[in-house]
Coordinates of C-alpha atoms and ligand atoms in Angstrom, one line a residue:
M1 CA -14.5 -18.0 -5.6
V2 CA -13.1 -14.5 -5.7
I3 CA -15.3 -11.8 -4.1
E4 CA -16.2 -8.7 -5.9
Y5 CA -13.5 -6.0 -6.3
K6 CA -13.8 -2.9 -4.0
N7 CA -11.3 -0.2 -3.1
E8 CA -9.3 -0.6 0.0
P9 CA -10.7 1.7 2.6
L10 CA -8.5 4.5 4.0
T11 CA -7.5 4.3 7.6
D12 CA -9.2 6.6 10.1
F13 CA -6.3 7.7 12.3
S14 CA -8.7 9.4 14.7
I15 CA -9.5 5.9 16.0
P16 CA -6.9 5.3 18.8
A17 CA -6.2 1.7 17.9
N18 CA -5.1 2.9 14.3
K19 CA -3.0 5.7 15.7
A20 CA -1.3 3.3 18.1
A21 CA -0.7 0.8 15.3
M22 CA 1.0 3.6 13.1
E23 CA 3.1 4.7 16.1
K24 CA 4.2 1.2 16.6
A25 CA 5.1 0.7 12.9
L26 CA 7.0 4.0 12.9
K27 CA 9.0 2.8 15.9
A28 CA 9.8 -0.4 14.0
V29 CA 10.9 1.5 10.9
N30 CA 13.2 3.6 13.2
T31 CA 14.7 0.4 14.7
A32 CA 15.4 -1.0 11.3
K33 CA 17.0 2.3 10.0
G34 CA 20.4 1.7 8.3
T35 CA 19.6 -1.9 7.1
H36 CA 21.4 -2.8 3.9
Y37 CA 19.5 -4.5 1.1
P38 CA 21.3 -6.5 -1.7
L39 CA 20.0 -6.8 -5.2
V40 CA 17.8 -9.9 -6.0
I41 CA 18.5 -11.3 -9.3
G42 CA 17.1 -14.8 -10.3
G43 CA 16.2 -15.4 -6.7
Q44 CA 19.9 -14.8 -5.7
K45 CA 20.8 -12.0 -3.3
I46 CA 23.8 -10.2 -4.8
D47 CA 25.8 -7.5 -3.1
V48 CA 28.4 -5.1 -4.4
E49 CA 30.5 -2.4 -2.9
A50 CA 28.8 0.5 -4.6
K51 CA 25.7 1.6 -2.5
I52 CA 22.6 3.8 -2.8
T53 CA 21.9 5.6 0.5
S54 CA 18.3 6.4 1.2
I55 CA 17.9 9.6 3.3
N56 CA 15.0 10.6 5.4
P57 CA 13.9 13.8 3.8
S58 CA 12.3 15.1 7.0
N59 CA 15.7 14.7 8.7
T60 CA 18.6 14.6 6.3
S61 CA 21.0 13.3 9.0
E62 CA 19.0 10.0 9.2
I63 CA 19.8 7.1 6.9
I64 CA 16.7 5.0 6.2
G65 CA 18.8 2.2 4.6
T66 CA 21.2 1.3 1.9
T67 CA 21.0 -0.9 -1.1
A68 CA 23.6 -2.4 -3.4
R69 CA 23.9 -0.1 -6.6
A70 CA 23.8 -2.2 -9.9
N71 CA 26.0 -1.5 -12.7
S72 CA 25.6 -2.6 -16.4
D73 CA 27.1 -6.1 -15.7
L74 CA 24.5 -6.7 -13.1
A75 CA 21.8 -5.2 -15.3
E76 CA 22.8 -7.7 -17.9
K77 CA 22.5 -10.5 -15.3
A78 CA 19.1 -9.3 -14.4
V79 CA 17.8 -9.3 -17.9
E80 CA 19.2 -12.8 -18.4
A81 CA 17.5 -14.0 -15.3
A82 CA 14.2 -12.6 -16.4
A83 CA 14.6 -14.2 -19.8
Q84 CA 15.3 -17.5 -18.2
A85 CA 12.2 -17.2 -15.9
F86 CA 10.0 -16.2 -18.8
K87 CA 10.6 -19.6 -20.4
S88 CA 8.3 -21.2 -17.8
W89 CA 6.3 -18.2 -16.3
Q90 CA 4.7 -17.5 -19.7
Y91 CA 2.9 -21.0 -19.6
V92 CA 1.8 -20.7 -16.0
C93 CA -1.9 -20.4 -16.2
P94 CA -3.4 -16.9 -15.5
A95 CA -5.5 -18.1 -12.6
E96 CA -2.3 -19.3 -10.8
R97 CA -0.5 -16.1 -11.6
A98 CA -3.4 -14.2 -10.1
R99 CA -3.1 -16.2 -6.9
Y100 CA 0.3 -14.7 -6.3
L101 CA -1.2 -11.2 -6.4
F102 CA -4.1 -12.1 -4.2
K103 CA -1.8 -13.5 -1.6
A104 CA 0.6 -10.4 -1.9
A105 CA -2.5 -8.1 -1.4
A106 CA -3.6 -10.0 1.7
I107 CA -0.2 -9.7 3.3
M108 CA 0.3 -6.0 2.3
R109 CA -3.2 -5.4 4.0
R110 CA -2.1 -7.2 7.1
E111 CA 1.2 -5.2 7.2
K112 CA -0.4 -1.9 6.0
F113 CA 0.9 0.2 8.9
D114 CA 4.5 -1.2 8.2
F115 CA 4.4 -0.2 4.5
S116 CA 2.9 3.2 5.3
A117 CA 5.4 4.0 8.0
L118 CA 8.2 3.3 5.7
L119 CA 6.6 5.6 3.2
V120 CA 6.4 8.3 5.8
E121 CA 10.1 8.0 6.6
E122 CA 11.6 7.4 3.2
A123 CA 9.3 9.5 0.9
G124 CA 8.2 12.1 3.4
K125 CA 4.5 11.4 3.1
N126 CA 2.3 12.4 5.9
W127 CA 0.3 9.6 7.5
V128 CA -2.8 10.1 5.3
E129 CA -0.8 10.3 2.1
A130 CA 1.2 7.3 3.1
D131 CA -1.9 5.3 3.9
A132 CA -3.5 6.2 0.5
D133 CA -0.3 5.1 -1.3
T134 CA -0.5 1.7 0.4
A135 CA -4.2 1.3 -0.1
E136 CA -3.7 2.0 -3.9
A137 CA -0.9 -0.6 -4.1
I138 CA -3.4 -3.1 -2.5
D139 CA -6.0 -2.1 -5.0
F140 CA -3.7 -2.6 -8.0
L141 CA -2.9 -6.2 -6.8
E142 CA -6.6 -7.0 -6.2
Y143 CA -7.7 -5.3 -9.5
Y144 CA -5.3 -6.8 -11.9
A145 CA -5.6 -10.2 -10.3
R146 CA -9.3 -10.1 -11.2
Q147 CA -8.8 -8.5 -14.6
I148 CA -6.5 -11.1 -16.0
G149 CA -9.5 -13.6 -15.9
K150 CA -11.2 -11.6 -18.7
Y151 CA -8.4 -12.5 -21.2
T152 CA -8.2 -16.2 -20.6
K153 CA -11.1 -16.8 -23.1
G154 CA -9.1 -15.0 -25.8
M155 CA -10.5 -12.6 -28.4
E156 CA -14.0 -13.3 -29.7
V157 CA -13.9 -14.6 -33.2
Y158 CA -16.5 -16.0 -35.7
S159 CA -16.5 -19.6 -36.6
Y160 CA -15.8 -20.6 -40.2
P161 CA -17.0 -23.8 -41.8
G162 CA -14.4 -26.6 -41.7
E163 CA -12.1 -24.8 -39.5
E164 CA -11.4 -24.3 -35.7
N165 CA -10.4 -20.8 -34.9
E166 CA -9.3 -19.0 -31.8
C167 CA -7.3 -15.8 -31.0
V168 CA -5.4 -16.1 -27.7
Y169 CA -3.6 -13.5 -25.6
I170 CA 0.0 -14.4 -24.9
P171 CA 2.6 -12.4 -22.9
L172 CA 5.2 -10.2 -24.5
G173 CA 8.5 -11.3 -22.8
V174 CA 11.1 -9.4 -20.5
G175 CA 10.0 -6.0 -19.4
V176 CA 11.8 -3.3 -17.6
V177 CA 9.7 -1.5 -14.9
I178 CA 11.0 2.1 -14.1
P179 CA 8.8 3.9 -11.5
P180 CA 9.1 7.4 -10.0
W181 CA 9.7 8.1 -6.3
N182 CA 6.5 9.9 -5.7
F183 CA 4.2 6.9 -5.4
P184 CA 7.0 4.6 -4.6
L185 CA 4.7 1.7 -3.5
A186 CA 1.6 2.1 -5.5
I187 CA 3.0 3.0 -8.9
L188 CA 5.7 0.3 -8.5
T189 CA 3.2 -2.2 -7.5
G190 CA 0.7 -1.4 -10.2
M191 CA 3.4 -1.4 -13.0
T192 CA 5.0 -4.6 -11.9
A193 CA 1.9 -6.6 -11.0
A194 CA 0.1 -5.9 -14.2
A195 CA 3.2 -7.0 -16.3
V196 CA 3.7 -10.2 -14.2
V197 CA 0.1 -11.3 -14.1
A198 CA -0.1 -11.0 -17.8
G199 CA 2.7 -13.6 -18.0
N200 CA 5.8 -11.4 -18.4
T201 CA 8.9 -11.3 -16.3
V202 CA 10.5 -8.0 -15.2
V203 CA 13.5 -6.2 -14.1
M204 CA 12.3 -3.7 -11.5
K205 CA 14.6 -0.7 -11.3
P206 CA 13.2 1.5 -8.3
A207 CA 13.7 5.3 -8.2
S208 CA 17.0 6.0 -6.4
A209 CA 15.3 8.2 -3.8
T210 CA 13.0 5.4 -2.6
P211 CA 14.8 2.0 -3.0
I212 CA 14.0 0.6 0.5
I213 CA 10.2 0.6 0.1
A214 CA 11.0 -1.3 -3.2
A215 CA 13.1 -3.8 -1.3
K216 CA 10.2 -4.4 1.1
F217 CA 7.9 -4.9 -1.9
M218 CA 10.6 -7.4 -3.4
A219 CA 10.5 -9.2 0.0
L220 CA 6.7 -9.5 -0.4
W221 CA 7.1 -11.3 -3.8
E222 CA 9.7 -13.6 -2.1
E223 CA 7.2 -14.3 0.8
V224 CA 4.5 -15.4 -1.7
S225 CA 7.0 -17.7 -3.3
L226 CA 6.9 -16.1 -6.7
P227 CA 9.2 -18.2 -8.9
A228 CA 12.8 -16.9 -9.0
G229 CA 13.6 -14.4 -11.8
V230 CA 9.9 -13.4 -12.4
V231 CA 10.7 -10.2 -10.6
N232 CA 14.2 -8.9 -10.2
Y233 CA 15.1 -6.1 -7.8
L234 CA 17.8 -3.9 -9.5
P235 CA 18.3 -0.6 -7.7
G236 CA 20.8 1.6 -9.5
S237 CA 21.1 5.0 -11.1
G238 CA 18.7 5.6 -14.0
G239 CA 21.4 7.7 -15.6
T240 CA 23.9 4.7 -15.4
I241 CA 21.9 1.6 -16.0
G242 CA 18.6 3.0 -17.5
D243 CA 20.0 3.3 -21.0
Y244 CA 21.6 -0.1 -20.9
L245 CA 18.3 -1.7 -19.8
V246 CA 16.1 0.2 -22.3
S247 CA 18.5 -0.5 -25.2
H248 CA 18.9 -4.3 -24.3
P249 CA 18.0 -6.5 -27.2
K250 CA 16.2 -9.1 -25.0
V251 CA 14.0 -6.4 -23.4
R252 CA 10.5 -6.6 -25.2
F253 CA 8.8 -3.6 -23.3
I254 CA 9.5 -0.8 -21.0
N255 CA 7.0 0.3 -18.4
F256 CA 8.0 3.8 -17.4
T257 CA 6.5 6.4 -15.2
G258 CA 8.4 9.7 -14.5
S259 CA 9.3 12.9 -16.0
K260 CA 8.8 14.0 -19.5
E261 CA 12.6 14.4 -20.2
V262 CA 13.3 10.8 -19.2
G263 CA 10.1 9.4 -20.9
L264 CA 11.2 11.0 -24.2
R265 CA 14.7 9.7 -23.9
I266 CA 13.3 6.1 -23.2
N267 CA 10.9 6.4 -26.2
K268 CA 13.7 7.4 -28.5
L269 CA 16.2 4.8 -27.4
A270 CA 13.6 2.1 -27.4
S271 CA 12.8 2.8 -31.1
E272 CA 16.4 2.0 -32.2
L273 CA 17.0 -1.7 -33.1
A274 CA 19.8 -3.2 -31.2
P275 CA 22.0 -5.8 -32.7
G276 CA 20.2 -9.1 -32.2
Q277 CA 16.8 -7.6 -31.3
K278 CA 14.0 -9.3 -33.0
W279 CA 11.0 -7.0 -32.2
L280 CA 9.6 -3.5 -31.9
K281 CA 9.8 -2.6 -28.3
R282 CA 6.6 -1.4 -26.7
V283 CA 6.9 1.7 -24.5
I284 CA 4.3 2.6 -21.9
A285 CA 5.3 6.1 -20.7
E286 CA 3.4 8.1 -18.2
M287 CA 5.0 11.4 -17.7
G288 CA 4.6 15.0 -16.2
G289 CA 1.7 17.4 -15.9
K290 CA 0.8 21.0 -15.5
D291 CA -2.7 20.4 -14.2
A292 CA -5.4 23.1 -14.0
M293 CA -8.5 23.7 -11.9
I294 CA -10.9 26.2 -13.4
V295 CA -13.2 28.2 -11.2
D296 CA -16.1 29.6 -13.0
S297 CA -18.1 32.6 -11.9
E298 CA -21.1 30.4 -11.3
S299 CA -19.6 28.0 -8.7
D300 CA -19.3 27.1 -5.0
I301 CA -16.1 29.2 -4.5
E302 CA -15.5 28.0 -1.0
A303 CA -15.5 24.3 -2.1
A304 CA -13.3 25.3 -5.1
A305 CA -10.8 27.1 -3.0
Q306 CA -10.6 24.2 -0.5
D307 CA -10.1 21.5 -3.3
I308 CA -7.5 23.8 -5.1
V309 CA -5.5 24.0 -1.9
T310 CA -5.9 20.2 -1.2
A311 CA -4.8 19.2 -4.7
A312 CA -2.0 21.8 -4.9
F313 CA -0.3 20.9 -1.6
G314 CA -1.1 17.3 -0.9
F315 CA 2.2 15.4 -0.7
Q316 CA 3.9 18.8 -1.1
G317 CA 2.6 19.2 -4.6
Q318 CA 4.7 16.3 -5.7
K319 CA 2.0 14.4 -7.6
C320 CA 1.7 14.3 -11.3
S321 CA -2.0 15.1 -10.9
A322 CA -1.3 18.0 -8.5
C323 CA -3.1 21.3 -9.3
S324 CA -0.3 23.6 -10.3
R325 CA -2.6 26.2 -12.1
A326 CA -5.8 27.7 -10.7
I327 CA -7.5 29.4 -13.4
V328 CA -10.1 31.7 -12.0
V329 CA -12.7 33.8 -13.9
K330 CA -12.4 37.5 -13.1
D331 CA -15.9 38.0 -11.4
V332 CA -14.8 35.8 -8.5
Y333 CA -11.0 36.1 -8.8
D334 CA -10.3 38.3 -5.8
A335 CA -12.6 36.3 -3.5
V336 CA -11.1 32.9 -4.7
V337 CA -7.5 34.2 -4.2
A338 CA -8.4 35.4 -0.8
K339 CA -9.8 32.0 0.2
I340 CA -6.9 30.0 -1.3
V341 CA -4.5 32.2 0.8
E342 CA -6.5 31.8 4.0
K343 CA -6.7 28.1 3.6
T344 CA -2.9 27.8 2.6
K345 CA -1.9 29.8 5.7
A346 CA -3.5 27.3 7.9
L347 CA -1.4 24.4 6.6
K348 CA 1.2 23.1 9.0
V349 CA 4.6 22.1 7.6
G350 CA 6.9 19.7 9.5
P351 CA 8.4 16.2 9.8
A352 CA 6.1 13.6 8.0
S353 CA 6.1 11.5 11.1
N354 CA 4.1 14.0 13.1
P355 CA 0.4 13.2 12.5
A356 CA -0.6 16.8 12.9
V357 CA 1.5 17.8 9.9
N358 CA -0.2 18.8 6.5
L359 CA 3.0 19.2 4.4
G360 CA 6.2 17.2 5.0
P361 CA 9.4 17.7 3.2
V362 CA 10.2 17.6 -0.5
I363 CA 12.0 14.5 -1.6
D364 CA 15.6 15.5 -1.9
E365 CA 18.2 18.2 -2.3
N366 CA 17.8 18.5 -6.1
A367 CA 14.0 18.9 -5.8
Y368 CA 14.6 21.4 -2.9
K369 CA 16.9 23.6 -5.0
K370 CA 14.7 23.3 -8.1
I371 CA 11.5 24.3 -6.3
L372 CA 13.2 27.2 -4.6
S373 CA 14.6 28.4 -7.9
Y374 CA 11.0 28.4 -9.3
I375 CA 9.9 30.4 -6.4
E376 CA 12.4 33.1 -7.3
I377 CA 11.2 32.9 -10.9
G378 CA 7.6 33.3 -9.7
K379 CA 8.6 36.5 -7.8
S380 CA 9.4 38.1 -11.1
E381 CA 6.3 36.6 -12.9
G382 CA 3.5 37.3 -10.4
K383 CA 2.5 38.4 -7.0
L384 CA 3.6 36.3 -4.0
V385 CA 0.6 36.1 -1.8
C386 CA 1.5 33.3 0.5
G387 CA 4.7 31.3 1.5
G388 CA 7.7 31.6 -0.7
S389 CA 10.4 30.4 1.7
K390 CA 12.3 27.4 3.2
A391 CA 10.7 26.2 6.3
G392 CA 13.3 24.6 8.7
S393 CA 16.8 23.6 8.4
Y394 CA 17.1 19.9 9.2
G395 CA 14.9 18.6 6.4
Y396 CA 13.8 19.7 2.8
F397 CA 10.9 21.8 3.9
I398 CA 9.3 24.5 1.8
E399 CA 6.3 26.7 2.7
P400 CA 3.2 26.1 0.6
T401 CA 3.4 28.9 -1.9
V402 CA 0.9 30.8 -3.9
F403 CA 1.5 33.2 -6.7
A404 CA -1.3 35.4 -8.0
D405 CA -1.6 37.3 -11.3
I406 CA 0.4 34.8 -13.3
K407 CA 0.2 35.3 -17.0
P408 CA -0.6 32.3 -19.2
A409 CA 2.7 32.5 -21.1
A410 CA 4.8 32.7 -17.8
R411 CA 7.2 29.9 -16.9
L412 CA 5.3 29.2 -13.8
A413 CA 2.2 28.6 -15.9
N414 CA 3.9 26.1 -18.2
E415 CA 6.7 24.2 -16.6
E416 CA 6.2 21.5 -14.1
V417 CA 7.6 22.6 -10.7
F418 CA 6.7 19.4 -8.9
G419 CA 6.5 21.1 -5.5
P420 CA 4.3 23.2 -3.3
V421 CA 3.9 26.1 -5.7
L422 CA 0.6 27.2 -7.0
A423 CA 0.2 29.7 -9.9
V424 CA -3.2 31.5 -9.9
I425 CA -4.2 32.8 -13.4
P426 CA -7.0 35.3 -14.0
A427 CA -9.3 34.7 -17.0
E428 CA -11.8 37.1 -18.6
D429 CA -14.5 34.4 -18.8
F430 CA -15.2 30.6 -18.9
E431 CA -14.2 30.4 -22.6
Q432 CA -10.9 32.0 -22.0
A433 CA -10.2 29.9 -18.9
L434 CA -10.8 26.7 -20.9
A435 CA -8.5 28.0 -23.6
I436 CA -5.8 28.8 -21.0
A437 CA -6.2 25.4 -19.4
N438 CA -5.7 23.6 -22.8
D439 CA -2.7 25.8 -23.8
T440 CA -0.1 23.4 -22.5
E441 CA 2.1 20.6 -23.8
Y442 CA 0.8 18.3 -21.1
G443 CA -2.7 16.8 -20.6
L444 CA -2.9 14.8 -17.5
T445 CA -5.6 15.9 -15.1
G446 CA -7.9 18.8 -14.9
A447 CA -11.0 20.0 -13.0
V448 CA -13.8 22.5 -13.5
F449 CA -15.8 24.1 -10.7
S450 CA -19.1 25.3 -12.2
N451 CA -22.9 25.0 -11.5
N452 CA -23.7 25.8 -15.1
R453 CA -24.6 22.6 -17.1
A454 CA -23.7 24.1 -20.5
K455 CA -20.2 25.0 -19.3
L456 CA -19.7 21.6 -17.8
E457 CA -20.8 19.9 -21.1
Q458 CA -18.5 22.2 -23.0
A459 CA -15.5 21.2 -20.8
R460 CA -16.5 17.5 -21.0
R461 CA -16.0 17.8 -24.8
E462 CA -13.2 20.3 -25.0
F463 CA -10.9 20.0 -21.9
Q464 CA -8.0 18.0 -23.2
V465 CA -6.8 15.9 -20.3
G466 CA -6.7 12.2 -19.6
N467 CA -8.5 12.6 -16.2
L468 CA -11.2 15.3 -15.9
Y469 CA -13.1 16.1 -12.8
F470 CA -16.1 18.3 -12.1
N471 CA -16.7 20.1 -8.8
R472 CA -13.9 18.2 -7.1
K473 CA -10.1 18.1 -6.9
C474 CA -8.0 16.8 -9.8
T475 CA -6.0 14.4 -7.5
G476 CA -6.9 11.1 -6.0
A477 CA -7.8 8.8 -8.9
L478 CA -9.1 5.4 -7.6
V479 CA -8.1 2.1 -9.2
G480 CA -11.0 0.5 -11.2
V481 CA -13.0 3.8 -10.7
Q482 CA -11.0 6.5 -12.6
P483 CA -8.5 4.7 -14.9
F484 CA -5.5 7.0 -15.0
G485 CA -3.3 8.3 -17.7
G486 CA -2.4 11.4 -19.6
F487 CA -2.7 13.0 -23.1
N488 CA 0.0 14.7 -25.1
L489 CA 3.3 15.0 -23.4
S490 CA 1.9 13.6 -20.3
G491 CA 2.2 10.2 -21.8
T492 CA 0.8 7.2 -23.6
D493 CA -2.6 7.5 -21.8
S494 CA -2.2 3.8 -20.6
K495 CA -5.1 4.1 -18.1
G496 CA -3.5 2.3 -15.2
G497 CA -6.3 0.8 -13.0
G498 CA -8.6 0.4 -16.0
T499 CA -9.8 -2.5 -18.1
D500 CA -7.6 -1.5 -21.0
Y501 CA -4.3 -1.7 -19.1
L502 CA -3.4 -5.4 -19.1
P503 CA -3.6 -5.9 -23.0
L504 CA -0.6 -3.5 -23.1
F505 CA 1.5 -6.4 -21.7
M506 CA 0.1 -9.0 -24.1
Q507 CA 0.0 -9.8 -27.8
A508 CA -2.8 -11.7 -29.5
K509 CA -2.2 -14.8 -31.6
S510 CA -4.7 -16.1 -34.2
I511 CA -4.7 -19.8 -34.5
C512 CA -6.6 -21.7 -37.2
E513 CA -6.9 -25.5 -37.7
K514 CA -8.5 -27.0 -40.7
L515 CA -10.8 -29.7 -39.7
Ligands
LIG1 P1 12.3 10.9 -13.3 O1 13.5 11.7 -12.9 O2 12.0 10.8 -14.7 O3 12.7 9.4 -12.8 C1 11.8 8.3 -13.0 C2 12.6 7.0 -13.1 O4 13.3 7.0 -14.3 C3 13.5 6.7 -11.9 O5 13.5 5.4 -11.6 C4 14.8 7.2 -12.5 O6 15.8 6.5 -11.8 C5 14.6 6.6 -13.9 N1 15.6 7.2 -14.9 C6 16.3 8.3 -14.8 N2 17.1 8.4 -16.0 C7 16.9 7.4 -16.7 C8 17.3 6.9 -18.0 N3 18.2 7.6 -18.7 N4 16.8 5.7 -18.5 C9 15.9 5.0 -17.7 N5 15.5 5.3 -16.5 C10 15.9 6.5 -16.0 O7 11.1 11.2 -12.5 P2 10.8 11.4 -10.9 O8 11.6 12.5 -10.5 O9 11.2 10.1 -10.3 O10 9.3 11.5 -10.8 C11 8.6 12.7 -11.0 C12 8.0 12.8 -12.3 O11 7.2 11.6 -12.6 C13 7.2 14.0 -12.5 O12 7.3 14.6 -13.8 C14 5.8 13.5 -12.4 O13 4.8 14.3 -13.0 C15 5.9 12.1 -13.1 N6 4.8 11.2 -12.7 C16 3.8 10.9 -13.6 C17 2.9 10.1 -13.3 C18 1.8 9.7 -14.2 O14 1.1 8.7 -14.0 N7 1.7 10.4 -15.3 C19 2.9 9.5 -12.0 C20 3.8 9.8 -11.0 C21 4.9 10.7 -11.4 P3 16.8 7.3 -10.8 O15 15.8 7.6 -9.7 O16 17.8 6.4 -10.4 O17 17.3 8.6 -11.5

């Protein structure tokens, strides 16, 4: 009997035992630094000379570990291994498939601090963010393991005299899982576990900035004895093996989360029929955002400013759901900007392993340079009221930065920066604030702070985002509670962590027998 689903609680690090456990786990990660991880294809460990080196973004002289770097020959091998494993995995009963997820969740829970400590060092997440990433990964395993039970009965159909009818759900085939680096455990886990519990087999290509946490996740599948080839671990550059995997005729679906640019490329390539391909590929693509929080004149501006700062600078603004636009109605504009600045100035930047730190580093040199170049753009588009500089020389640290008086047409109001940079945009009134919020090609998350029921109801109808929040921050969606996915160029609105997600990895088959 499976107990009722509930979200994994977050760790309270003010409890000395929890703090000590995290310190111990961080020490263990330090000891293991530099370990090399081979590919895992069809249950075989395969090594090659070419390597991916994972760097600690808090201290760029430190190597977290290395992995083998796959080329297209190895990508071919991985697809073949997944295709081979699919022959039997597709017929394993859903309850049995779910048991692998339950067991993986139990182990991940026991080793929570070890997973989180690796996230601190490899992704630059502070303790709280790393813990939330691990908790979300556990949630995905627990949630999808329960959800699959709903589909074993098949689709409800009417009876017809003289016939026996049913409509069953069956898996799709071989999938490619392509996650981003910013939730390198939670998103990787959710995207993989959903596909696998639905009866598919996958090639898991982790983001190149965070392949070590993915190796630890692969080891978890091995520990629970998931049959060889059901999940294949294939680190490699997206630019090199991505197109090969996406275009492969034996690949049935691509489960992608990442930038708009890469998502659009995948969508285009997947629509082309490869020689020997027998199906239309299914693409699940969750992409970027330019998320807005609206502050109305009739609202708790203290709470609004606090939540804007939390949503803008949590994990250094590197969340698809991060608040990158604060749209503030003019009556409260000066007061809200002052509060945002005061709260942002109180944030501490430093190595993610230091528990007192609010902002760790950004992920890598490319991100560092890109964000700093957006800060230069911001200086010509608005008024720099906070931050605006690098912060330290040994890691990719950037001050939390706030630009006020940004115009809706400015680049900073339209392009995803994906870093600790907030654009504050003034609006004449609530009506205009909503229009500005919607005037974007994206549509991922959004929030409104208002005490006026009519305005909240208007936003409920008209704010075009996949995840809308009232009187709270626009980050922090919970699995099973706020199904997640974006509108427009933010993606296919797949609603991960929701009841509609698993059918994306299945097809329905109507079967009729004349009696
Ligand atoms: P990215 O550059 O698009 O990379 C995402 C993944 O795609 C990585 O594994 C990458 O591999 C791979 N890739 C790159 N080129 C490819 C190609 N030609 N074919 C196939 N795969 C390819 O995104 P990111 O920088 O990792 O992540 C940040 C972005 O993700 C932001 O835009 C953020 O908003 C978005 N995101 C969205 C959600 C959501 O739910 N909507 C959640 C999290 C993040 P390499 O690492 O080897 O290049």
